[in-house]
Short mmCIF file of C-alpha atoms in Angstrom, two decimals:
data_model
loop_
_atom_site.label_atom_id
_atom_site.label_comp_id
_atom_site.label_asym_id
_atom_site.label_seq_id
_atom_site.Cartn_x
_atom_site.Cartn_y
_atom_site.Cartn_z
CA UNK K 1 11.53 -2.39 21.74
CA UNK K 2 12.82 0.90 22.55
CA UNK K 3 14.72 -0.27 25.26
CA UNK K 4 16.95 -1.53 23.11
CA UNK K 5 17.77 2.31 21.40
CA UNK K 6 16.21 1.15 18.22
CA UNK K 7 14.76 4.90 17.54
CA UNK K 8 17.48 6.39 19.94
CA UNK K 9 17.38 9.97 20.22
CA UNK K 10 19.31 12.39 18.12
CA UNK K 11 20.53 15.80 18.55
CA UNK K 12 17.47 18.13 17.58
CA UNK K 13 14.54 15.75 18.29
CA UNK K 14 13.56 12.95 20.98
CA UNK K 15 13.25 9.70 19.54
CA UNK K 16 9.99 8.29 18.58
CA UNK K 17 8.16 5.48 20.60
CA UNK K 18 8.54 1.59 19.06
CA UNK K 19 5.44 -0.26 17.99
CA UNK K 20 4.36 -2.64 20.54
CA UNK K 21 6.27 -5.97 21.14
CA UNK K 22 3.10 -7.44 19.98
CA UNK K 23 4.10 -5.63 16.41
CA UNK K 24 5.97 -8.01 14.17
CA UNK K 25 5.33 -12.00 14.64
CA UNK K 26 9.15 -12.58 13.86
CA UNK K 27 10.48 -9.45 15.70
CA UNK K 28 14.35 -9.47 15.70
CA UNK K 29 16.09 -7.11 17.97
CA UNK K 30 17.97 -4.44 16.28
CA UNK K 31 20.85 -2.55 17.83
CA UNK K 32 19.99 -0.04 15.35
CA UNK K 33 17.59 1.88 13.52
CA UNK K 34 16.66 1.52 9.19
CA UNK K 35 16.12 5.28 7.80
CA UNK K 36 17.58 6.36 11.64
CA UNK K 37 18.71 9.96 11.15
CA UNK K 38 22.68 9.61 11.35
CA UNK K 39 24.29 11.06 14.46
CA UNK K 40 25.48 14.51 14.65
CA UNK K 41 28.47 15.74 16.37
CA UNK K 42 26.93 19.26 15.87
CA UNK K 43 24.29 19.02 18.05
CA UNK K 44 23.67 22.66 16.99
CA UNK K 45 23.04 21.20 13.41
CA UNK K 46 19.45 22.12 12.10
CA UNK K 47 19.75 19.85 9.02
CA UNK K 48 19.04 16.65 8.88
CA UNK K 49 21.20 14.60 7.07
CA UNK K 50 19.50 12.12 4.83
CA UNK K 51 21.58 9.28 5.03
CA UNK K 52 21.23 6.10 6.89
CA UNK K 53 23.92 5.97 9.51
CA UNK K 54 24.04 4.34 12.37
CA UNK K 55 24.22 6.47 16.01
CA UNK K 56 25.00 4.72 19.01
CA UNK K 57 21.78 3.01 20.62
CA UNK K 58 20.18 5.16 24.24
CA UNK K 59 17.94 3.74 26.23
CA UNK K 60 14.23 5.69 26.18
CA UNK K 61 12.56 5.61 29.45
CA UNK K 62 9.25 6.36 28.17
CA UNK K 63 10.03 3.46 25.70
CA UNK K 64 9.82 1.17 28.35
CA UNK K 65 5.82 1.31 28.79
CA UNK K 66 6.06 -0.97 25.39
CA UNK K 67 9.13 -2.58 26.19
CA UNK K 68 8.56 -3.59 29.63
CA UNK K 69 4.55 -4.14 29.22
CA UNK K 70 4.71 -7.93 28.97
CA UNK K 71 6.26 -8.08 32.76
CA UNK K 72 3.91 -4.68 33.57
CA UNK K 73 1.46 -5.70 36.10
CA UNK K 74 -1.88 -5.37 35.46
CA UNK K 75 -5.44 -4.75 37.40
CA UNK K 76 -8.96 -6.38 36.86
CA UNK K 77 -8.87 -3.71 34.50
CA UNK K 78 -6.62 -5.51 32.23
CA UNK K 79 -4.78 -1.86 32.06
CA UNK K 80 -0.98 -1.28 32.70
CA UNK K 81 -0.16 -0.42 36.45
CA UNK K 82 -0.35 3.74 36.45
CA UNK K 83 -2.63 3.58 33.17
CA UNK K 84 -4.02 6.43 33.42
CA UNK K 85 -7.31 6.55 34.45
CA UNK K 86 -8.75 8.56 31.74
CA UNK K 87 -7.26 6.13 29.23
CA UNK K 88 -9.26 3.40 31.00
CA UNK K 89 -12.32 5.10 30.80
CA UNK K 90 -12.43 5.81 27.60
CA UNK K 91 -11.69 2.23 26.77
CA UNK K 92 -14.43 1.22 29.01
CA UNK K 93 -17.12 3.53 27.40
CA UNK K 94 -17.06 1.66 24.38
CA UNK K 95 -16.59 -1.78 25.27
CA UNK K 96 -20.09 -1.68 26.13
CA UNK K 97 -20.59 -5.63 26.11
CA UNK K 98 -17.38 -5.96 28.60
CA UNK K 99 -15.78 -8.02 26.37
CA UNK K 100 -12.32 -6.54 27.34
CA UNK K 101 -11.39 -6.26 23.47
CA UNK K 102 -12.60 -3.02 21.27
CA UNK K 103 -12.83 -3.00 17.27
CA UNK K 104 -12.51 -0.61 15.07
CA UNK K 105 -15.51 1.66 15.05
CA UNK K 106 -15.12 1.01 19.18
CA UNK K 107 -11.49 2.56 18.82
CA UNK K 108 -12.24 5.39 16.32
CA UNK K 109 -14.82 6.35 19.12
CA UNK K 110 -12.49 5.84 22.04
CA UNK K 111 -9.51 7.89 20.17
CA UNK K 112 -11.98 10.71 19.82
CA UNK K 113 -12.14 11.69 23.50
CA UNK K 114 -8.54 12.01 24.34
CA UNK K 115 -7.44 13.16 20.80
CA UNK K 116 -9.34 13.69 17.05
CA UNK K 117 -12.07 11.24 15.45
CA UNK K 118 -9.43 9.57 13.03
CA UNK K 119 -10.30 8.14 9.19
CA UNK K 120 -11.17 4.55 9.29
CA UNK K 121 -8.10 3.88 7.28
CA UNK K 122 -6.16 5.16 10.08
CA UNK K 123 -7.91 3.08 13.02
CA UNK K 124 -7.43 0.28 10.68
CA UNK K 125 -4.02 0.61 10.41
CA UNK K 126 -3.23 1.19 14.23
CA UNK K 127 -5.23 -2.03 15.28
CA UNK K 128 -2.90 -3.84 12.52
CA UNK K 129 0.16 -2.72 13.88
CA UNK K 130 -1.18 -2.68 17.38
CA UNK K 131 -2.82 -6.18 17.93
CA UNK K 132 -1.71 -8.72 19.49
CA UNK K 133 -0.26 -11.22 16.85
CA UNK K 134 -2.44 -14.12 17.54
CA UNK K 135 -5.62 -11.86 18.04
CA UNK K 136 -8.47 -10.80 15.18
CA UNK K 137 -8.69 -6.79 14.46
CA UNK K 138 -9.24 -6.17 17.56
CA UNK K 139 -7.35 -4.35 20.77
CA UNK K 140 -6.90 -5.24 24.54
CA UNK K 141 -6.96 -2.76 27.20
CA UNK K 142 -2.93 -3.31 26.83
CA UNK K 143 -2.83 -2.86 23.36
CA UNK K 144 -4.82 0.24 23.67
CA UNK K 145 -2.99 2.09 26.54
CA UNK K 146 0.52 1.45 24.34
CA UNK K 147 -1.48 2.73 21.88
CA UNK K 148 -2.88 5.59 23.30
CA UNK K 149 0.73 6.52 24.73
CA UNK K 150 2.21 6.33 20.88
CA UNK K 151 -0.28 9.08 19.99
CA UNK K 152 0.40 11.28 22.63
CA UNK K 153 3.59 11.38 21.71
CA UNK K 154 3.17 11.28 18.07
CA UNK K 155 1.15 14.52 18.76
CA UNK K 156 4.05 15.60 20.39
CA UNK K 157 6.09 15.63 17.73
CA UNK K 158 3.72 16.99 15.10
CA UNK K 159 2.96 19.61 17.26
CA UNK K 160 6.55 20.48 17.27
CA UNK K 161 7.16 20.52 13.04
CA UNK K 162 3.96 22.30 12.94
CA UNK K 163 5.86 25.65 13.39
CA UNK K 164 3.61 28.17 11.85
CA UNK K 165 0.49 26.23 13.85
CA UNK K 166 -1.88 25.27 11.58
CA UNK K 167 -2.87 22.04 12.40
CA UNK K 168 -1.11 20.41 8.97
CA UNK K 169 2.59 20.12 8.17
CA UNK K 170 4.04 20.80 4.67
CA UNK K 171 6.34 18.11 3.04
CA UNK K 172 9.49 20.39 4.64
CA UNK K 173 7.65 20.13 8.46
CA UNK K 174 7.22 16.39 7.31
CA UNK K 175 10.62 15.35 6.53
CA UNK K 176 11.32 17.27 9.80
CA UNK K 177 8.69 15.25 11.59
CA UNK K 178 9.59 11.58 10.57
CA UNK K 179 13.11 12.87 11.28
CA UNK K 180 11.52 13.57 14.78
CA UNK K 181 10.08 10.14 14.52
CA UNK K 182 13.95 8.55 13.93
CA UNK K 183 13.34 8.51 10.18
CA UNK K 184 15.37 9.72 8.04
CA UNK K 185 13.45 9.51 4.52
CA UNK K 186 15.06 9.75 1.37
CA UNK K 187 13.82 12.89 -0.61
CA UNK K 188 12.76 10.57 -3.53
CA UNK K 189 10.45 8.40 -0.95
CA UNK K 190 9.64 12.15 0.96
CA UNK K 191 8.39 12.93 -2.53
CA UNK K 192 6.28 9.95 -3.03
CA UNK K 193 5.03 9.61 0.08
CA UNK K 194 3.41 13.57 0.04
CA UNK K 195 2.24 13.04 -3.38
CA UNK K 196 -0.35 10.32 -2.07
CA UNK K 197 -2.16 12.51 -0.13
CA UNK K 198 -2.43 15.05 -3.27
CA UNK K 199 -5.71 16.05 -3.87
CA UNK K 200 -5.52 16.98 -7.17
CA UNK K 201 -6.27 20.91 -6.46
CA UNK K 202 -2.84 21.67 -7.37
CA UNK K 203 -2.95 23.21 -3.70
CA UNK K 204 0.36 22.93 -1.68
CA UNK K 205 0.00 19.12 0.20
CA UNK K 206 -0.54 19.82 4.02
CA UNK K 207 -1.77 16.18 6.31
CA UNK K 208 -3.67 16.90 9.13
CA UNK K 209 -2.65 14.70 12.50
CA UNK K 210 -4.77 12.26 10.92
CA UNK K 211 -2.54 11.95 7.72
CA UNK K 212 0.55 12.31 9.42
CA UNK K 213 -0.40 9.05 12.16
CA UNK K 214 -1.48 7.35 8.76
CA UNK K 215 2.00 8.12 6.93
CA UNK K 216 4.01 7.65 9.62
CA UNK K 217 2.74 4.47 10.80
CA UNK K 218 3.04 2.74 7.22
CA UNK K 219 6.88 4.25 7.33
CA UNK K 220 7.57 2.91 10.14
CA UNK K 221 5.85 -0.37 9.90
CA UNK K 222 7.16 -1.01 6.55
CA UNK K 223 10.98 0.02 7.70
CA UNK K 224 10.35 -2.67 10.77
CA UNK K 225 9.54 -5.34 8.20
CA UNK K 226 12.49 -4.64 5.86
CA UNK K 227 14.77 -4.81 9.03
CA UNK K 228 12.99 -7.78 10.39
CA UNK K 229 14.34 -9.48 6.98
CA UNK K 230 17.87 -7.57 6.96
CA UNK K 231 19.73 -9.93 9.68
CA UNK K 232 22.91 -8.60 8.41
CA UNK K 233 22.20 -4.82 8.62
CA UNK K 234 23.29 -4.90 5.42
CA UNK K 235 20.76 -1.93 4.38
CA UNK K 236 19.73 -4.52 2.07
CA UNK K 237 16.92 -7.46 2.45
CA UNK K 238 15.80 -10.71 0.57
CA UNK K 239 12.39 -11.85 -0.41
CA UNK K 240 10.22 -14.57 -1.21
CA UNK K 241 7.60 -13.28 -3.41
CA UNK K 242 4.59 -14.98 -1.26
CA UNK K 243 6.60 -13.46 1.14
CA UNK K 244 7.40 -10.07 -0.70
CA UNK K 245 2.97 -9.76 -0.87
CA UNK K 246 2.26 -10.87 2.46
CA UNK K 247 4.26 -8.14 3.86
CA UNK K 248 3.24 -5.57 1.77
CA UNK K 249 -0.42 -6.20 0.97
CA UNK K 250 -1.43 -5.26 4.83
CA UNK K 251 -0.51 -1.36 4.28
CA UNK K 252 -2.25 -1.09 0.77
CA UNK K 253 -5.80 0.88 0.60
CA UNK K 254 -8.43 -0.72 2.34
CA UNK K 255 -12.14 -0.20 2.65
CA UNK K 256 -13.40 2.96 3.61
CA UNK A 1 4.79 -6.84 -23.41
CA UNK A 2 2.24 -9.59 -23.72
CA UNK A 3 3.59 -11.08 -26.90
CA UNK A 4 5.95 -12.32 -24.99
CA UNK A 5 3.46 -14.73 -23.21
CA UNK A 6 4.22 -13.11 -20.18
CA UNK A 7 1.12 -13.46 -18.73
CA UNK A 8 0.33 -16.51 -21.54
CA UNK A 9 -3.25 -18.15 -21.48
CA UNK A 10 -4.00 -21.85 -19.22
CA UNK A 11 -6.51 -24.10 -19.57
CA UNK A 12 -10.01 -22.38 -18.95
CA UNK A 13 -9.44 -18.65 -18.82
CA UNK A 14 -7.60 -16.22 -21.27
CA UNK A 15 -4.36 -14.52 -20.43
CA UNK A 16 -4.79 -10.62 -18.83
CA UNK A 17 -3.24 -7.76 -21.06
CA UNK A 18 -0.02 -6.78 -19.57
CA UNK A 19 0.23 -3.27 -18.40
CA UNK A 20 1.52 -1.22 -21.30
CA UNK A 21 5.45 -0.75 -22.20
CA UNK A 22 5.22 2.82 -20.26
CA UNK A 23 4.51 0.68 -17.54
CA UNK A 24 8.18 -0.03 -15.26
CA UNK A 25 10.94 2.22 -15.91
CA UNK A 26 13.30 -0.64 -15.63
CA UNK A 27 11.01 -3.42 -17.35
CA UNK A 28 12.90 -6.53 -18.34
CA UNK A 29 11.39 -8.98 -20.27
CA UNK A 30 10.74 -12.18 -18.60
CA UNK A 31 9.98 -15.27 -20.57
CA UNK A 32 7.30 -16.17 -17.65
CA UNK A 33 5.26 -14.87 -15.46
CA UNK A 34 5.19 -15.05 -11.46
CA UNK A 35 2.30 -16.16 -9.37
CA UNK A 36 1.34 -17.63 -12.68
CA UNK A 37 -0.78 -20.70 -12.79
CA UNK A 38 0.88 -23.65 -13.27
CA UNK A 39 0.17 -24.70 -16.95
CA UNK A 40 -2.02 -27.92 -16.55
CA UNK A 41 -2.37 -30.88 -18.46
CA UNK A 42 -5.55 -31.46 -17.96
CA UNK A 43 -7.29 -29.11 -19.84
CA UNK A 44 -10.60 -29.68 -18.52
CA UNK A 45 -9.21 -29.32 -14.87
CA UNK A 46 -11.02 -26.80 -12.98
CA UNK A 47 -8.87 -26.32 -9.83
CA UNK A 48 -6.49 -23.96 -10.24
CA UNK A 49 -2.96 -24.93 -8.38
CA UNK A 50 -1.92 -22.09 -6.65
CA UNK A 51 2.58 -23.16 -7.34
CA UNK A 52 4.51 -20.48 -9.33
CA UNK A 53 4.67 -22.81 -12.00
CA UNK A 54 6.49 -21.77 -15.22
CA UNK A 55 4.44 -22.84 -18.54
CA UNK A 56 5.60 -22.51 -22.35
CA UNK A 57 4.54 -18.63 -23.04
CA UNK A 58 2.25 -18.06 -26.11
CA UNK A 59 1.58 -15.46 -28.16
CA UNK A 60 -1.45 -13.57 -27.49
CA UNK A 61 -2.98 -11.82 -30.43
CA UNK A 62 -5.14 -9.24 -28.36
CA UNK A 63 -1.79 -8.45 -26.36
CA UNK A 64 -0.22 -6.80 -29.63
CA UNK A 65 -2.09 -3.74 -29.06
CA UNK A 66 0.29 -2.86 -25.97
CA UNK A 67 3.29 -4.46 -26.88
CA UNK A 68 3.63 -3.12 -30.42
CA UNK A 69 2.02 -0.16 -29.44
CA UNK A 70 5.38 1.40 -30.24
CA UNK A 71 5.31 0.67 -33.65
CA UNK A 72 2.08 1.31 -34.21
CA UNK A 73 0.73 4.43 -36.41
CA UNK A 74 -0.70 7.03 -35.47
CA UNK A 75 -3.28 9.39 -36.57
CA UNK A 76 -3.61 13.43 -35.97
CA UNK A 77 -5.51 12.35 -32.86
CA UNK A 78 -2.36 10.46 -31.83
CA UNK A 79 -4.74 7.50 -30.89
CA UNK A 80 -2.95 4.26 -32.50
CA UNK A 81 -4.49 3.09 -35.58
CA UNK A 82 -7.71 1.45 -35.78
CA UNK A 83 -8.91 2.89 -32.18
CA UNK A 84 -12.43 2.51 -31.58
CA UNK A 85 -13.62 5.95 -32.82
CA UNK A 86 -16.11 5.76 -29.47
CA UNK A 87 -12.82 5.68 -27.37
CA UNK A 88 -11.69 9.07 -29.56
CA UNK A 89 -14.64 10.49 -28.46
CA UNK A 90 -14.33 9.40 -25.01
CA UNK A 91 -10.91 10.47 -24.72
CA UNK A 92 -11.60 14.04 -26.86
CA UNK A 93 -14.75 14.77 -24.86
CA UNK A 94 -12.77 15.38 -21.56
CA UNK A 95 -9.82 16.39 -22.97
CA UNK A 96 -11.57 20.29 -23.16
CA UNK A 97 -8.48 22.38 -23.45
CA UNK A 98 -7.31 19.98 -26.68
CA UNK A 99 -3.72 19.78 -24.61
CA UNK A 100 -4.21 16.15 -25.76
CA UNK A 101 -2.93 14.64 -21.91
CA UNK A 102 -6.06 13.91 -19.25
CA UNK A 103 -6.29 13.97 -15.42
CA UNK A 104 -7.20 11.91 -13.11
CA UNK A 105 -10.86 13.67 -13.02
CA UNK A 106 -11.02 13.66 -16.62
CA UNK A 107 -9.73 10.30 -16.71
CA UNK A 108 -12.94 9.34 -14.34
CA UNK A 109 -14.84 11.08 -16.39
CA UNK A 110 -13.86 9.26 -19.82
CA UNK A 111 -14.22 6.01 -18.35
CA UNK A 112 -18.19 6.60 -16.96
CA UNK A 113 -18.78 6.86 -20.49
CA UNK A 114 -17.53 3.55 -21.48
CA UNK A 115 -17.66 1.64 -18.13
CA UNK A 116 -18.46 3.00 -14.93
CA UNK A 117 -17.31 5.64 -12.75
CA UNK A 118 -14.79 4.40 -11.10
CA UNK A 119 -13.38 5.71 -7.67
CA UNK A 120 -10.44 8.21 -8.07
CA UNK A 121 -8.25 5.94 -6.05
CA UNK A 122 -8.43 3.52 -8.24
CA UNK A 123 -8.22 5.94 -11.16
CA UNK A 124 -4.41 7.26 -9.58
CA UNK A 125 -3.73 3.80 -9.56
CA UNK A 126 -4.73 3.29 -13.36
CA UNK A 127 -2.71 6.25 -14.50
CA UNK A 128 0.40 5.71 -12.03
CA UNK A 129 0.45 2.14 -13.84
CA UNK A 130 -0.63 3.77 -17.52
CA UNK A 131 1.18 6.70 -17.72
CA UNK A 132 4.38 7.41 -19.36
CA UNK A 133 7.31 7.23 -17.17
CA UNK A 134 8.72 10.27 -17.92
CA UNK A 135 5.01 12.20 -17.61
CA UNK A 136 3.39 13.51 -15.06
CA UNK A 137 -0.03 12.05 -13.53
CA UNK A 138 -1.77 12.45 -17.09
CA UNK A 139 -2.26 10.31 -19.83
CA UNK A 140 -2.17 10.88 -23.36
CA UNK A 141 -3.83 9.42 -26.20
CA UNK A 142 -2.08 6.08 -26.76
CA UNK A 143 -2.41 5.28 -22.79
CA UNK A 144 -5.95 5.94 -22.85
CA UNK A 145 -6.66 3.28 -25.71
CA UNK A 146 -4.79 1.01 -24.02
CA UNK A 147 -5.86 1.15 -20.90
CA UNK A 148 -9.58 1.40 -22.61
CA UNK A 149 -8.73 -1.87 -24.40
CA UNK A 150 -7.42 -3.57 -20.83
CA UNK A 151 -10.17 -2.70 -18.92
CA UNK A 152 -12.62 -4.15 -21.19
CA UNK A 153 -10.56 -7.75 -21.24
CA UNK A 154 -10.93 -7.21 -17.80
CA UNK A 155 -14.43 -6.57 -17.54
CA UNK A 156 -14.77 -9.71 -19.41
CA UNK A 157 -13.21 -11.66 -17.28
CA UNK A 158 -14.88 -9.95 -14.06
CA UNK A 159 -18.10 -11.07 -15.54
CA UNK A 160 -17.18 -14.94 -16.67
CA UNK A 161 -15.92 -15.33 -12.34
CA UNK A 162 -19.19 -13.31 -11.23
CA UNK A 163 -21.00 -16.49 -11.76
CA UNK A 164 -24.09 -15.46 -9.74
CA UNK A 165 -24.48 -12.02 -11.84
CA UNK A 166 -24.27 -9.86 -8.38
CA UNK A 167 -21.90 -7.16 -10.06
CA UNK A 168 -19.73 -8.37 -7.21
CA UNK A 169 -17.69 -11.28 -6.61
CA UNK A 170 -17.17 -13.19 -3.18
CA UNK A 171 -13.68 -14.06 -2.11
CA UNK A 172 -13.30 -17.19 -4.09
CA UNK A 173 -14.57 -16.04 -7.36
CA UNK A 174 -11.95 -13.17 -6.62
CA UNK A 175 -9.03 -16.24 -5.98
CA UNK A 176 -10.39 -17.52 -10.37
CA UNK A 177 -10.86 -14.00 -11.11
CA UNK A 178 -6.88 -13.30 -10.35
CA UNK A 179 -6.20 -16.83 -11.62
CA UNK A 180 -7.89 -16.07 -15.20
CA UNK A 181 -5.49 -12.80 -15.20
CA UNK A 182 -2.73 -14.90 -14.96
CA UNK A 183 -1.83 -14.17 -11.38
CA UNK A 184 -1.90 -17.27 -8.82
CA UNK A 185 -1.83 -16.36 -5.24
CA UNK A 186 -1.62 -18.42 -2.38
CA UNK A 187 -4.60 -18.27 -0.25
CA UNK A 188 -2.82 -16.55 3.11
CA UNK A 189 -2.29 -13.51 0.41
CA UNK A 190 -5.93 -14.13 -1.36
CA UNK A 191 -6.96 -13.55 2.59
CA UNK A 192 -5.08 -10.34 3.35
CA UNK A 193 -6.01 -9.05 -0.25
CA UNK A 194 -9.91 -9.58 0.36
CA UNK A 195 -9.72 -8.58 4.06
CA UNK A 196 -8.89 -5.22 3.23
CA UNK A 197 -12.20 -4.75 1.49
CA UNK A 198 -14.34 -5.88 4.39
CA UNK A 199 -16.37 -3.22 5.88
CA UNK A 200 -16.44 -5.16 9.93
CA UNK A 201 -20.38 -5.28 8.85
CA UNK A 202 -19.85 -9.09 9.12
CA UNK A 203 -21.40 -9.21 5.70
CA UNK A 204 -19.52 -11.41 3.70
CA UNK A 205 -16.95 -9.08 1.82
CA UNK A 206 -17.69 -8.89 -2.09
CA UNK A 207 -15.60 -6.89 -4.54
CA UNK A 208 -17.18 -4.54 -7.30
CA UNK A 209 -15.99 -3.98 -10.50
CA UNK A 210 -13.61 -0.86 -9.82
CA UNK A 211 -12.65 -2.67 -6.25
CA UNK A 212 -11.77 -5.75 -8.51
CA UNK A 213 -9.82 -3.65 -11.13
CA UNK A 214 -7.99 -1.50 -8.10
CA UNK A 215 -7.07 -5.31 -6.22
CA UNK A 216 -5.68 -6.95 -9.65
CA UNK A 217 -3.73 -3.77 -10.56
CA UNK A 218 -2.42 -4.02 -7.62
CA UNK A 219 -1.20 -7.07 -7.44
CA UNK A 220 -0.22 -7.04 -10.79
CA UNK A 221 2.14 -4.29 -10.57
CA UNK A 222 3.46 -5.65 -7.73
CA UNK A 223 4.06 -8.79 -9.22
CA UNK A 224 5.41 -6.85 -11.60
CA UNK A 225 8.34 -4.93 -9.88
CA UNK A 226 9.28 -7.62 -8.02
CA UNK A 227 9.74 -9.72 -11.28
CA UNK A 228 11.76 -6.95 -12.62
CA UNK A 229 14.46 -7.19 -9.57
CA UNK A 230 14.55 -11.13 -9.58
CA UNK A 231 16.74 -10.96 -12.34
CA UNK A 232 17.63 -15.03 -12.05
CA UNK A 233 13.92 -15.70 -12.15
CA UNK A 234 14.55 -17.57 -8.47
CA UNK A 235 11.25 -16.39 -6.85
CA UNK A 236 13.44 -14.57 -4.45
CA UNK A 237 14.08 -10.89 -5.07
CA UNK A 238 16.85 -8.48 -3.25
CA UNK A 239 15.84 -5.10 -2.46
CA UNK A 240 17.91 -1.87 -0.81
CA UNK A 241 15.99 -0.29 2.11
CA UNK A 242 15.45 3.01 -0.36
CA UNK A 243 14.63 0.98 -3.72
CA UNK A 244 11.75 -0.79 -1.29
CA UNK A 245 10.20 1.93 0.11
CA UNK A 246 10.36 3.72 -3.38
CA UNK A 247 8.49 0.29 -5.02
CA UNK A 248 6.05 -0.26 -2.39
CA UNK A 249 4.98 3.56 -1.37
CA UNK A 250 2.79 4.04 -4.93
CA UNK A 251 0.70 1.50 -4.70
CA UNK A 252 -0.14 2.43 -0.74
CA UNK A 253 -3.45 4.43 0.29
CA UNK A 254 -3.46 7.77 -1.34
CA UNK A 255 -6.59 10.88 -0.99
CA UNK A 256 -9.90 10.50 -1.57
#
């Protein structure tokens, strides 16, 4: 998917890896990004603008380990050619039964070595947007590995809007961060979107890594569904309302 | 609202309360409801069609205490008049510093007294759908009684689908449960809606009362906004990228 520059790069931040061509059962190819930060001819420019304009498409080589993975070759492992080899171990640890497929508890435990124990609600989300289409909650050793890949670089990028190093971003370093990501959020939705992880302390909002995966990932999932039903690129999309809940429904609260 | 027979009774189960007028800034009335079961001829039918049928609204009596809320008097205590002096009491127990608005933890704590204690994500999601629109996360007297009075019409109606007693009802009481609140959903969204409360024990996934009153706010406010934008009552609603993200982001996960 990011072959095809649909989180191209813009002038202060790289672009953000796709979800997995597994991600979306009616996946349309986009030329360009929803919420994609507008192109700059300043590349000096430190302020994102807000708007959704359109920038001209770049191919991401590190997008290709998602974009390319179907026609990747793969070992006994199951694993990407050049996975590595940490990645496969800790996939291996906790698919204890060998049954070449990990669930959720299994993939909160193998996240843990190479990065943080994340909330259920988290893992839950990844496998959603991770899976295979046709599989249960569950991920493959090639799931996993695009997976694991997507955090590192997701780290990457949190790492960078977490300027004064805290481990948590304010709602500034989070519009900054999405930006990072290729979204460009609306202050209204910015607004929204940091007021959900308000604990009620009347504390400034700060989201850990784990947060910030979580928020992200329902961004951009929900901005691939709305363009998914926006063939026009109209900014503007259609729905059924079986069709309207069945979309939405997956990123609402779930057990934990 | 509900005088309008939005969400108008069917064969074997009442209508739900609407949410109060406070509830969507834009609300336009609507004749009839969506996802609403089909009104059947055969009253002693006991298998609910899951269509978006349109049946001939009617007045519900008990709904008058939202929808002419407006116009209702009010005492020094602001509560409308005639409010259960218990839920006063309720209300002015938490309500320590006499401001006359609650939080969510006061909120919580108001409710144990009457019903349960309730989890505080479902409590946001009571007082994001109770709350005045132009008020911050509080509510005041009049939202309190009516959400008191809504909760108990849909305890009532948790306890006529928990046919076995549990406290907790499976999947397909859930599916009569929704029905008897007016709300008809086709069983691919029943199975994403229940699936988010399974806790991958295997156990077969049951819904408590506050998991019950969390999933049919949900869907009802939902239902709700998306109503409000299908202005020629097609089943088909058009939304801008921004406008979707700013429907759909309150009602995703939020602290706890």
């Amino acid at each position: 998917m990011a072959s095809n520059g649909k989180y191209g790069s813009h002038p202060y931040a790289p672009s953000a890896p796709s979800l997995p061509e597994s991600y979306g059962q009616q996946h349309t190819q986009y030329p360009h990004g929803y919420g994609r930060p507008q192109q700059q001819h300043n590349s000096s420019s430190s302020s994102p603008q807000y708007s959704h304009g359109y920038g001209q498409p770049q191919h991401q080589p590190y997008g290709s380990s998602f974009s390319s993975s179907s026609s990747s070759s793969y070992g006994q492992s199951g694993f990407p050619a050049g996975t590595d080899p940490a990645v496969i171990r800790s996939f291996e640890m906790v698919d204890r039964d060998r049954s070449g497929y990990i669930d959720e508890h299994e993939l909160q435990q193998a996240l843990s070595s190479g990065y943080q124990r994340f909330s259920l609600r988290t893992i839950r989300l990844l496998i959603f947007l991770f899976k295979s289409p046709t599989d249960s909650l569950r991920v493959g050793p090639k799931e996993f590995a695009a997976l694991w890949i997507c955090l590192g670089q997701w780290r990457s990028i949190f790492e960078r809007y977490d300027k004064d190093r805290s481990g948590k971003i304010d709602s500034m370093e989070l519009r900054d961060a999405l930006y990072g990501l290729g979204l460009a959020m609306p202050p209204s939705v910015l607004q929204l979107l940091i007021s959900k992880y308000d604990d009620g302390s009347g504390r400034r909002v700060e989201l850990n890594f784990d947060s910030f995966v979580e928020c992200g990932m329902i961004v951009r999932g929900l901005t691939d569904r709305f363009k998914e039903k926006d063939r026009r690129h109209a900014g503007s999309a259609t729905f059924g309302y079986d069709e309207f809940m069945s979309m939405v429904i997956p990123f609402l609260v779930s057990y934990n």
